[in-house]
Amino acid sequence: MSNLNTLQWLLMILLSAGMFWLSPKAVKVNDFFKGSKNEQQPGFWILTSSLVISWLFAKSITNAADLGHTFGFVGGVAYAAYYVSFLVAGVIIYRLRTIGGFESIHHFLRGKFGQKAVVLFTLLIAFRLFNEVWSNSMVIGSYFGESGSWPYYLAILLFTGLTLLYTMKGGMRSSLLTDLIQMLLFAVLLVVILGYIFPKTEGGILTLTKTGTWSLDQGLNLLMVAFLQCLSYPFHDPVMTDRGFIAEPKSTLKAFVWAGVIGAACIILFSYVGIFGNVNGLGKPVVPAVAGLFGLGMTLVINLIMITSAASTIDSTLTSSTKLIHLDLLQSRKLSIRAGRLTMSLVAVAGTLPVFLNPEILSATTISGTMVLGLAPVFVLWKVKVPVGSFFLAIGAGILSGLALVFGWIPQHLWLSQGKYADLLTANIYGSIAVFAGYLLPLIWHKTNE
């Protein structure tokens, strides 16, 4: 085993051991399920850092670098636009709590659309939760060996197991505290990486920022998709929405706004890794290529930032899954920390199993941002009184839009743009129109027949 491999294994084990040592042991159910500390709600900085790092997962920062490599600075901005989701979710959740008096997303859906709507919504977000486990662990595995090799699988199993251990110790409280530590570590490592890149570029950051072309086929298609999906995308992420109900409303809104700003900035800054790779003629995967250009030290820093971001996402996923099952779906009156830990274990196992299947199956079963477009009218128009059928029509229209994209049902002559992501943009524009129409048509029909 090479020195690099040995050091990578040590980094993973030592980071996980550190998180376990720092994680508080939950003895009260509210601490475990809701992230409180001795019944006190989480503070602003803990909540903000948790929101940010939960979206800076290993796959997202890899995507940021890849888009920077493909489209230059425009690619980084396009991907960062998804962080407008924090502003949308923050404002709507604030209003749901302060005006509607709702205690969770499930509470709102159950009260307005009934239990069947809750079950359908839960199925949608369950796919995302399981996907978060395997997609992030697979990124980590790729740094330890070729896909399908025993080091690859061993790294995935060990990484997921170690993350599960420290998360089980304190539940949501552990997740929030370790998120703060992981966010600080991420920031330090990002500064180190940029400290390598900018001095090696003639003209520094200005040269890298001037890359790319501001046209639809060179990244703006994706930018427009991001803005459209921001109306629905955040609401199928229980890791984000859970954090909207565990602290005081005004503090929570402030945390969401700052999380959006900080998260977008981090994505743009990390996209410079990909931009730098392109400028210097490096191919994909660009992150390992840039790391290799600077030697062992840079490679270890890149690996550590990936491990940190993936761990924070998986621990948040495990805690959100536990809350989803026991509080939101089953509405358990007698919460048990032991039952919560068992649920986490089962989710970790179920979320890891797909790694051993054909990777094409993973992408086929993932609920895309297009497929959940139907959530936009449900939450944007939450105060509008509509028949129960509106929910199912909107969700159905979104799923059909996603299927139309996947199977290429939209003829090319009906596309609304050209170049990469033109089909994605077209499906999202047509899909957005369809879901709002589907949501409002039952209301119009009801009023015309009164």
Short mmCIF file of N, CA and C in Angstrom, two decimals, residues 166-294:
data_model
loop_
_atom_site.label_atom_id
_atom_site.label_comp_id
_atom_site.label_asym_id
_atom_site.label_seq_id
_atom_site.Cartn_x
_atom_site.Cartn_y
_atom_site.Cartn_z
N TYR A 166 -20.83 7.75 15.31
CA TYR A 166 -20.88 9.02 16.05
C TYR A 166 -22.25 9.67 15.97
N THR A 167 -23.00 9.38 14.90
CA THR A 167 -24.35 9.94 14.79
C THR A 167 -25.30 9.27 15.78
N MET A 168 -25.15 7.97 15.96
CA MET A 168 -25.99 7.25 16.92
C MET A 168 -25.76 7.73 18.35
N LYS A 169 -24.57 8.23 18.61
CA LYS A 169 -24.24 8.64 19.97
C LYS A 169 -25.14 9.78 20.45
N GLY A 170 -25.38 10.75 19.58
CA GLY A 170 -26.15 11.92 20.04
C GLY A 170 -27.29 12.33 19.15
N GLY A 171 -27.54 11.60 18.04
CA GLY A 171 -28.65 11.92 17.17
C GLY A 171 -28.53 13.29 16.54
N MET A 172 -29.63 14.04 16.51
CA MET A 172 -29.66 15.35 15.89
C MET A 172 -28.67 16.31 16.56
N ARG A 173 -28.50 16.17 17.88
CA ARG A 173 -27.56 17.05 18.59
C ARG A 173 -26.14 16.81 18.11
N SER A 174 -25.78 15.54 17.93
CA SER A 174 -24.46 15.20 17.40
C SER A 174 -24.28 15.78 16.00
N SER A 175 -25.32 15.62 15.20
CA SER A 175 -25.25 16.10 13.81
C SER A 175 -25.02 17.60 13.76
N LEU A 176 -25.76 18.36 14.59
CA LEU A 176 -25.63 19.82 14.58
C LEU A 176 -24.24 20.26 15.05
N LEU A 177 -23.76 19.65 16.12
CA LEU A 177 -22.46 20.05 16.67
C LEU A 177 -21.33 19.68 15.72
N THR A 178 -21.35 18.46 15.19
CA THR A 178 -20.29 18.05 14.26
C THR A 178 -20.39 18.83 12.95
N ASP A 179 -21.60 19.26 12.57
CA ASP A 179 -21.74 20.10 11.38
C ASP A 179 -20.98 21.41 11.55
N LEU A 180 -21.06 22.00 12.75
CA LEU A 180 -20.34 23.24 13.03
C LEU A 180 -18.83 23.02 12.89
N ILE A 181 -18.34 21.94 13.46
CA ILE A 181 -16.91 21.62 13.38
C ILE A 181 -16.51 21.36 11.93
N GLN A 182 -17.34 20.59 11.22
CA GLN A 182 -17.04 20.25 9.83
C GLN A 182 -17.10 21.47 8.93
N MET A 183 -17.98 22.43 9.24
CA MET A 183 -18.06 23.64 8.45
C MET A 183 -16.80 24.48 8.62
N LEU A 184 -16.33 24.60 9.85
CA LEU A 184 -15.09 25.34 10.10
C LEU A 184 -13.91 24.67 9.41
N LEU A 185 -13.86 23.35 9.47
CA LEU A 185 -12.79 22.60 8.83
C LEU A 185 -12.85 22.77 7.31
N PHE A 186 -14.07 22.73 6.76
CA PHE A 186 -14.26 22.92 5.33
C PHE A 186 -13.72 24.29 4.91
N ALA A 187 -14.06 25.33 5.68
CA ALA A 187 -13.63 26.69 5.35
C ALA A 187 -12.10 26.79 5.34
N VAL A 188 -11.46 26.21 6.34
CA VAL A 188 -10.00 26.24 6.42
C VAL A 188 -9.38 25.52 5.23
N LEU A 189 -9.90 24.34 4.91
CA LEU A 189 -9.36 23.55 3.80
C LEU A 189 -9.59 24.25 2.46
N LEU A 190 -10.74 24.93 2.31
CA LEU A 190 -11.01 25.66 1.07
C LEU A 190 -10.01 26.80 0.88
N VAL A 191 -9.71 27.49 1.97
CA VAL A 191 -8.71 28.57 1.92
C VAL A 191 -7.34 28.01 1.52
N VAL A 192 -7.00 26.84 2.07
CA VAL A 192 -5.72 26.20 1.73
C VAL A 192 -5.67 25.86 0.24
N ILE A 193 -6.76 25.29 -0.27
CA ILE A 193 -6.81 24.90 -1.69
C ILE A 193 -6.67 26.13 -2.59
N LEU A 194 -7.43 27.18 -2.29
CA LEU A 194 -7.36 28.39 -3.11
C LEU A 194 -5.99 29.05 -2.98
N GLY A 195 -5.38 28.86 -1.81
CA GLY A 195 -4.03 29.38 -1.61
C GLY A 195 -3.00 28.71 -2.50
N TYR A 196 -3.29 27.49 -2.91
CA TYR A 196 -2.45 26.80 -3.89
C TYR A 196 -2.71 27.33 -5.30
N ILE A 197 -4.00 27.52 -5.62
CA ILE A 197 -4.42 27.77 -7.00
C ILE A 197 -4.17 29.20 -7.47
N PHE A 198 -4.60 30.18 -6.69
CA PHE A 198 -4.52 31.57 -7.16
C PHE A 198 -3.10 32.04 -7.46
N PRO A 199 -2.11 31.76 -6.59
CA PRO A 199 -0.74 32.20 -6.89
C PRO A 199 -0.14 31.53 -8.14
N LYS A 200 -0.68 30.37 -8.52
CA LYS A 200 -0.16 29.66 -9.69
C LYS A 200 -0.83 30.10 -10.99
N THR A 201 -1.72 31.07 -10.89
CA THR A 201 -2.43 31.56 -12.08
C THR A 201 -2.02 32.99 -12.36
N GLU A 202 -1.57 33.26 -13.56
CA GLU A 202 -1.19 34.62 -13.92
C GLU A 202 -2.43 35.51 -13.91
N GLY A 203 -2.40 36.52 -13.09
CA GLY A 203 -3.56 37.39 -12.94
C GLY A 203 -4.46 36.97 -11.81
N GLY A 204 -4.17 35.80 -11.22
CA GLY A 204 -4.90 35.34 -10.03
C GLY A 204 -6.39 35.13 -10.25
N ILE A 205 -7.17 35.51 -9.27
CA ILE A 205 -8.61 35.26 -9.27
C ILE A 205 -9.32 35.97 -10.42
N LEU A 206 -8.82 37.15 -10.84
CA LEU A 206 -9.46 37.89 -11.92
C LEU A 206 -9.41 37.11 -13.24
N THR A 207 -8.26 36.46 -13.48
CA THR A 207 -8.12 35.66 -14.70
C THR A 207 -9.13 34.52 -14.73
N LEU A 208 -9.26 33.83 -13.59
CA LEU A 208 -10.18 32.69 -13.51
C LEU A 208 -11.63 33.14 -13.59
N THR A 209 -11.94 34.31 -13.05
CA THR A 209 -13.31 34.81 -13.04
C THR A 209 -13.78 35.23 -14.43
N LYS A 210 -12.86 35.60 -15.28
CA LYS A 210 -13.21 36.05 -16.63
C LYS A 210 -13.48 34.90 -17.60
N THR A 211 -13.32 33.67 -17.13
CA THR A 211 -13.52 32.51 -18.01
C THR A 211 -15.00 32.27 -18.26
N GLY A 212 -15.32 31.63 -19.37
CA GLY A 212 -16.69 31.27 -19.68
C GLY A 212 -17.39 32.31 -20.53
N THR A 213 -18.52 31.91 -21.11
CA THR A 213 -19.32 32.78 -21.96
C THR A 213 -20.74 32.82 -21.42
N TRP A 214 -21.27 34.03 -21.25
CA TRP A 214 -22.61 34.17 -20.68
C TRP A 214 -23.67 34.00 -21.76
N SER A 215 -23.86 32.75 -22.16
CA SER A 215 -24.88 32.41 -23.16
C SER A 215 -25.60 31.15 -22.72
N LEU A 216 -26.79 30.92 -23.28
CA LEU A 216 -27.62 29.80 -22.85
C LEU A 216 -26.89 28.47 -22.99
N ASP A 217 -26.23 28.26 -24.13
CA ASP A 217 -25.60 26.97 -24.37
C ASP A 217 -24.27 26.80 -23.65
N GLN A 218 -23.84 27.83 -22.91
CA GLN A 218 -22.58 27.76 -22.18
C GLN A 218 -22.78 27.90 -20.66
N GLY A 219 -23.91 27.43 -20.19
CA GLY A 219 -24.13 27.40 -18.75
C GLY A 219 -25.38 28.10 -18.27
N LEU A 220 -25.90 29.04 -19.05
CA LEU A 220 -27.09 29.78 -18.60
C LEU A 220 -28.35 28.93 -18.63
N ASN A 221 -28.36 27.87 -19.47
CA ASN A 221 -29.49 26.92 -19.41
C ASN A 221 -29.63 26.36 -18.00
N LEU A 222 -28.50 25.94 -17.43
CA LEU A 222 -28.52 25.38 -16.08
C LEU A 222 -28.87 26.43 -15.04
N LEU A 223 -28.40 27.66 -15.24
CA LEU A 223 -28.72 28.75 -14.31
C LEU A 223 -30.23 28.97 -14.25
N MET A 224 -30.89 28.97 -15.40
CA MET A 224 -32.34 29.16 -15.43
C MET A 224 -33.08 27.98 -14.81
N VAL A 225 -32.56 26.77 -15.04
CA VAL A 225 -33.14 25.57 -14.41
C VAL A 225 -33.07 25.70 -12.89
N ALA A 226 -31.92 26.15 -12.40
CA ALA A 226 -31.73 26.30 -10.96
C ALA A 226 -32.77 27.24 -10.36
N PHE A 227 -33.00 28.38 -11.01
CA PHE A 227 -33.98 29.33 -10.50
C PHE A 227 -35.40 28.74 -10.51
N LEU A 228 -35.73 27.97 -11.54
CA LEU A 228 -37.05 27.34 -11.60
C LEU A 228 -37.21 26.29 -10.50
N GLN A 229 -36.17 25.48 -10.31
CA GLN A 229 -36.27 24.39 -9.35
C GLN A 229 -36.19 24.86 -7.90
N CYS A 230 -35.70 26.07 -7.68
CA CYS A 230 -35.60 26.58 -6.32
C CYS A 230 -36.95 26.73 -5.64
N LEU A 231 -38.01 26.77 -6.42
CA LEU A 231 -39.36 26.88 -5.86
C LEU A 231 -39.86 25.56 -5.30
N SER A 232 -39.25 24.46 -5.72
CA SER A 232 -39.71 23.14 -5.28
C SER A 232 -38.60 22.31 -4.63
N TYR A 233 -37.39 22.44 -5.15
CA TYR A 233 -36.28 21.57 -4.74
C TYR A 233 -36.05 21.51 -3.23
N PRO A 234 -36.07 22.66 -2.52
CA PRO A 234 -35.76 22.59 -1.08
C PRO A 234 -36.76 21.79 -0.26
N PHE A 235 -37.99 21.65 -0.74
CA PHE A 235 -39.02 21.01 0.06
C PHE A 235 -38.99 19.49 -0.03
N HIS A 236 -38.15 18.95 -0.92
CA HIS A 236 -38.01 17.49 -0.91
C HIS A 236 -36.67 17.11 -0.28
N ASP A 237 -36.09 18.07 0.45
CA ASP A 237 -34.86 17.83 1.20
C ASP A 237 -35.17 17.93 2.69
N PRO A 238 -35.47 16.80 3.34
CA PRO A 238 -35.84 16.86 4.76
C PRO A 238 -34.72 17.32 5.66
N VAL A 239 -33.47 17.17 5.23
CA VAL A 239 -32.35 17.67 6.03
C VAL A 239 -32.47 19.18 6.18
N MET A 240 -32.82 19.86 5.08
CA MET A 240 -32.99 21.32 5.14
C MET A 240 -34.25 21.69 5.91
N THR A 241 -35.38 21.09 5.55
CA THR A 241 -36.64 21.51 6.14
C THR A 241 -36.73 21.16 7.63
N ASP A 242 -36.10 20.06 8.05
CA ASP A 242 -36.08 19.74 9.48
C ASP A 242 -35.51 20.88 10.29
N ARG A 243 -34.45 21.48 9.76
CA ARG A 243 -33.77 22.55 10.48
C ARG A 243 -34.58 23.85 10.49
N GLY A 244 -35.66 23.88 9.73
CA GLY A 244 -36.52 25.05 9.72
C GLY A 244 -37.51 25.08 10.87
N PHE A 245 -37.56 23.99 11.67
CA PHE A 245 -38.57 23.90 12.72
C PHE A 245 -37.99 23.62 14.11
N ILE A 246 -36.66 23.72 14.26
CA ILE A 246 -36.07 23.34 15.55
C ILE A 246 -35.55 24.52 16.36
N ALA A 247 -35.66 25.74 15.82
CA ALA A 247 -35.22 26.93 16.56
C ALA A 247 -36.28 28.02 16.44
N GLU A 248 -36.07 29.12 17.12
CA GLU A 248 -37.01 30.23 17.12
C GLU A 248 -37.17 30.77 15.69
N PRO A 249 -38.41 31.09 15.24
CA PRO A 249 -38.67 31.43 13.84
C PRO A 249 -37.79 32.52 13.24
N LYS A 250 -37.62 33.65 13.93
CA LYS A 250 -36.83 34.75 13.36
C LYS A 250 -35.36 34.37 13.23
N SER A 251 -34.85 33.68 14.23
CA SER A 251 -33.46 33.22 14.18
C SER A 251 -33.28 32.21 13.05
N THR A 252 -34.29 31.38 12.86
CA THR A 252 -34.25 30.37 11.79
C THR A 252 -34.23 31.04 10.42
N LEU A 253 -35.08 32.04 10.22
CA LEU A 253 -35.11 32.75 8.94
C LEU A 253 -33.76 33.40 8.65
N LYS A 254 -33.19 34.02 9.65
CA LYS A 254 -31.88 34.65 9.50
C LYS A 254 -30.82 33.62 9.13
N ALA A 255 -30.90 32.45 9.78
CA ALA A 255 -29.94 31.37 9.50
C ALA A 255 -30.06 30.88 8.06
N PHE A 256 -31.29 30.75 7.56
CA PHE A 256 -31.50 30.30 6.19
C PHE A 256 -30.94 31.30 5.18
N VAL A 257 -31.16 32.59 5.43
CA VAL A 257 -30.66 33.62 4.50
C VAL A 257 -29.13 33.59 4.45
N TRP A 258 -28.50 33.55 5.62
CA TRP A 258 -27.03 33.54 5.66
C TRP A 258 -26.46 32.24 5.11
N ALA A 259 -27.17 31.14 5.33
CA ALA A 259 -26.72 29.85 4.79
C ALA A 259 -26.71 29.89 3.27
N GLY A 260 -27.72 30.52 2.68
CA GLY A 260 -27.76 30.64 1.23
C GLY A 260 -26.60 31.43 0.68
N VAL A 261 -26.29 32.55 1.33
CA VAL A 261 -25.19 33.41 0.89
C VAL A 261 -23.85 32.70 1.04
N ILE A 262 -23.62 32.11 2.21
CA ILE A 262 -22.35 31.43 2.47
C ILE A 262 -22.19 30.21 1.57
N GLY A 263 -23.26 29.41 1.43
CA GLY A 263 -23.19 28.21 0.61
C GLY A 263 -22.90 28.53 -0.84
N ALA A 264 -23.58 29.55 -1.39
CA ALA A 264 -23.33 29.95 -2.78
C ALA A 264 -21.89 30.40 -2.97
N ALA A 265 -21.38 31.15 -2.01
CA ALA A 265 -19.99 31.62 -2.09
C ALA A 265 -19.02 30.44 -2.09
N CYS A 266 -19.28 29.46 -1.25
CA CYS A 266 -18.40 28.27 -1.18
C CYS A 266 -18.40 27.50 -2.50
N ILE A 267 -19.59 27.35 -3.10
CA ILE A 267 -19.69 26.64 -4.38
C ILE A 267 -18.91 27.37 -5.47
N ILE A 268 -19.08 28.69 -5.56
CA ILE A 268 -18.37 29.47 -6.56
C ILE A 268 -16.86 29.37 -6.35
N LEU A 269 -16.43 29.47 -5.10
CA LEU A 269 -15.00 29.39 -4.80
C LEU A 269 -14.44 28.01 -5.15
N PHE A 270 -15.20 26.95 -4.86
CA PHE A 270 -14.68 25.61 -5.17
C PHE A 270 -14.70 25.36 -6.68
N SER A 271 -15.57 26.06 -7.41
CA SER A 271 -15.59 25.88 -8.86
C SER A 271 -14.28 26.35 -9.49
N TYR A 272 -13.54 27.20 -8.77
CA TYR A 272 -12.24 27.65 -9.27
C TYR A 272 -11.26 26.48 -9.43
N VAL A 273 -11.47 25.40 -8.68
CA VAL A 273 -10.63 24.21 -8.84
C VAL A 273 -10.79 23.67 -10.27
N GLY A 274 -12.05 23.57 -10.72
CA GLY A 274 -12.31 23.10 -12.08
C GLY A 274 -11.86 24.09 -13.14
N ILE A 275 -12.08 25.40 -12.88
CA ILE A 275 -11.64 26.43 -13.82
C ILE A 275 -10.13 26.38 -13.99
N PHE A 276 -9.43 26.27 -12.87
CA PHE A 276 -7.97 26.18 -12.90
C PHE A 276 -7.51 24.96 -13.70
N GLY A 277 -8.20 23.83 -13.52
CA GLY A 277 -7.86 22.62 -14.24
C GLY A 277 -8.01 22.80 -15.75
N ASN A 278 -9.10 23.48 -16.16
CA ASN A 278 -9.33 23.72 -17.59
C ASN A 278 -8.27 24.65 -18.16
N VAL A 279 -8.00 25.73 -17.45
CA VAL A 279 -7.00 26.70 -17.91
C VAL A 279 -5.64 26.04 -18.10
N ASN A 280 -5.34 25.05 -17.27
CA ASN A 280 -4.05 24.37 -17.33
C ASN A 280 -4.08 23.06 -18.13
N GLY A 281 -5.18 22.84 -18.85
CA GLY A 281 -5.25 21.70 -19.75
C GLY A 281 -5.42 20.36 -19.09
N LEU A 282 -5.94 20.34 -17.86
CA LEU A 282 -6.15 19.08 -17.16
C LEU A 282 -7.52 18.50 -17.53
N GLY A 283 -7.61 17.18 -17.62
CA GLY A 283 -8.86 16.52 -17.97
C GLY A 283 -9.69 16.17 -16.75
N LYS A 284 -10.76 15.42 -16.99
CA LYS A 284 -11.64 14.97 -15.90
C LYS A 284 -11.29 13.54 -15.52
N PRO A 285 -11.54 13.13 -14.25
CA PRO A 285 -12.10 13.95 -13.17
C PRO A 285 -11.12 15.03 -12.73
N VAL A 286 -11.60 16.26 -12.71
CA VAL A 286 -10.71 17.40 -12.55
C VAL A 286 -10.18 17.57 -11.13
N VAL A 287 -10.98 17.21 -10.13
CA VAL A 287 -10.52 17.41 -8.74
C VAL A 287 -9.26 16.59 -8.44
N PRO A 288 -9.26 15.28 -8.69
CA PRO A 288 -8.03 14.51 -8.47
C PRO A 288 -6.87 14.99 -9.36
N ALA A 289 -7.20 15.45 -10.59
CA ALA A 289 -6.16 15.92 -11.50
C ALA A 289 -5.46 17.15 -10.96
N VAL A 290 -6.23 18.10 -10.42
CA VAL A 290 -5.64 19.31 -9.83
C VAL A 290 -4.84 18.95 -8.58
N ALA A 291 -5.40 18.06 -7.77
CA ALA A 291 -4.69 17.63 -6.56
C ALA A 291 -3.35 17.00 -6.91
N GLY A 292 -3.36 16.14 -7.92
CA GLY A 292 -2.12 15.48 -8.33
C GLY A 292 -1.08 16.44 -8.85
N LEU A 293 -1.54 17.55 -9.43
CA LEU A 293 -0.61 18.55 -9.97
C LEU A 293 0.25 19.17 -8.88
N PHE A 294 -0.32 19.28 -7.67
CA PHE A 294 0.38 19.93 -6.58
C PHE A 294 1.03 18.96 -5.59
#
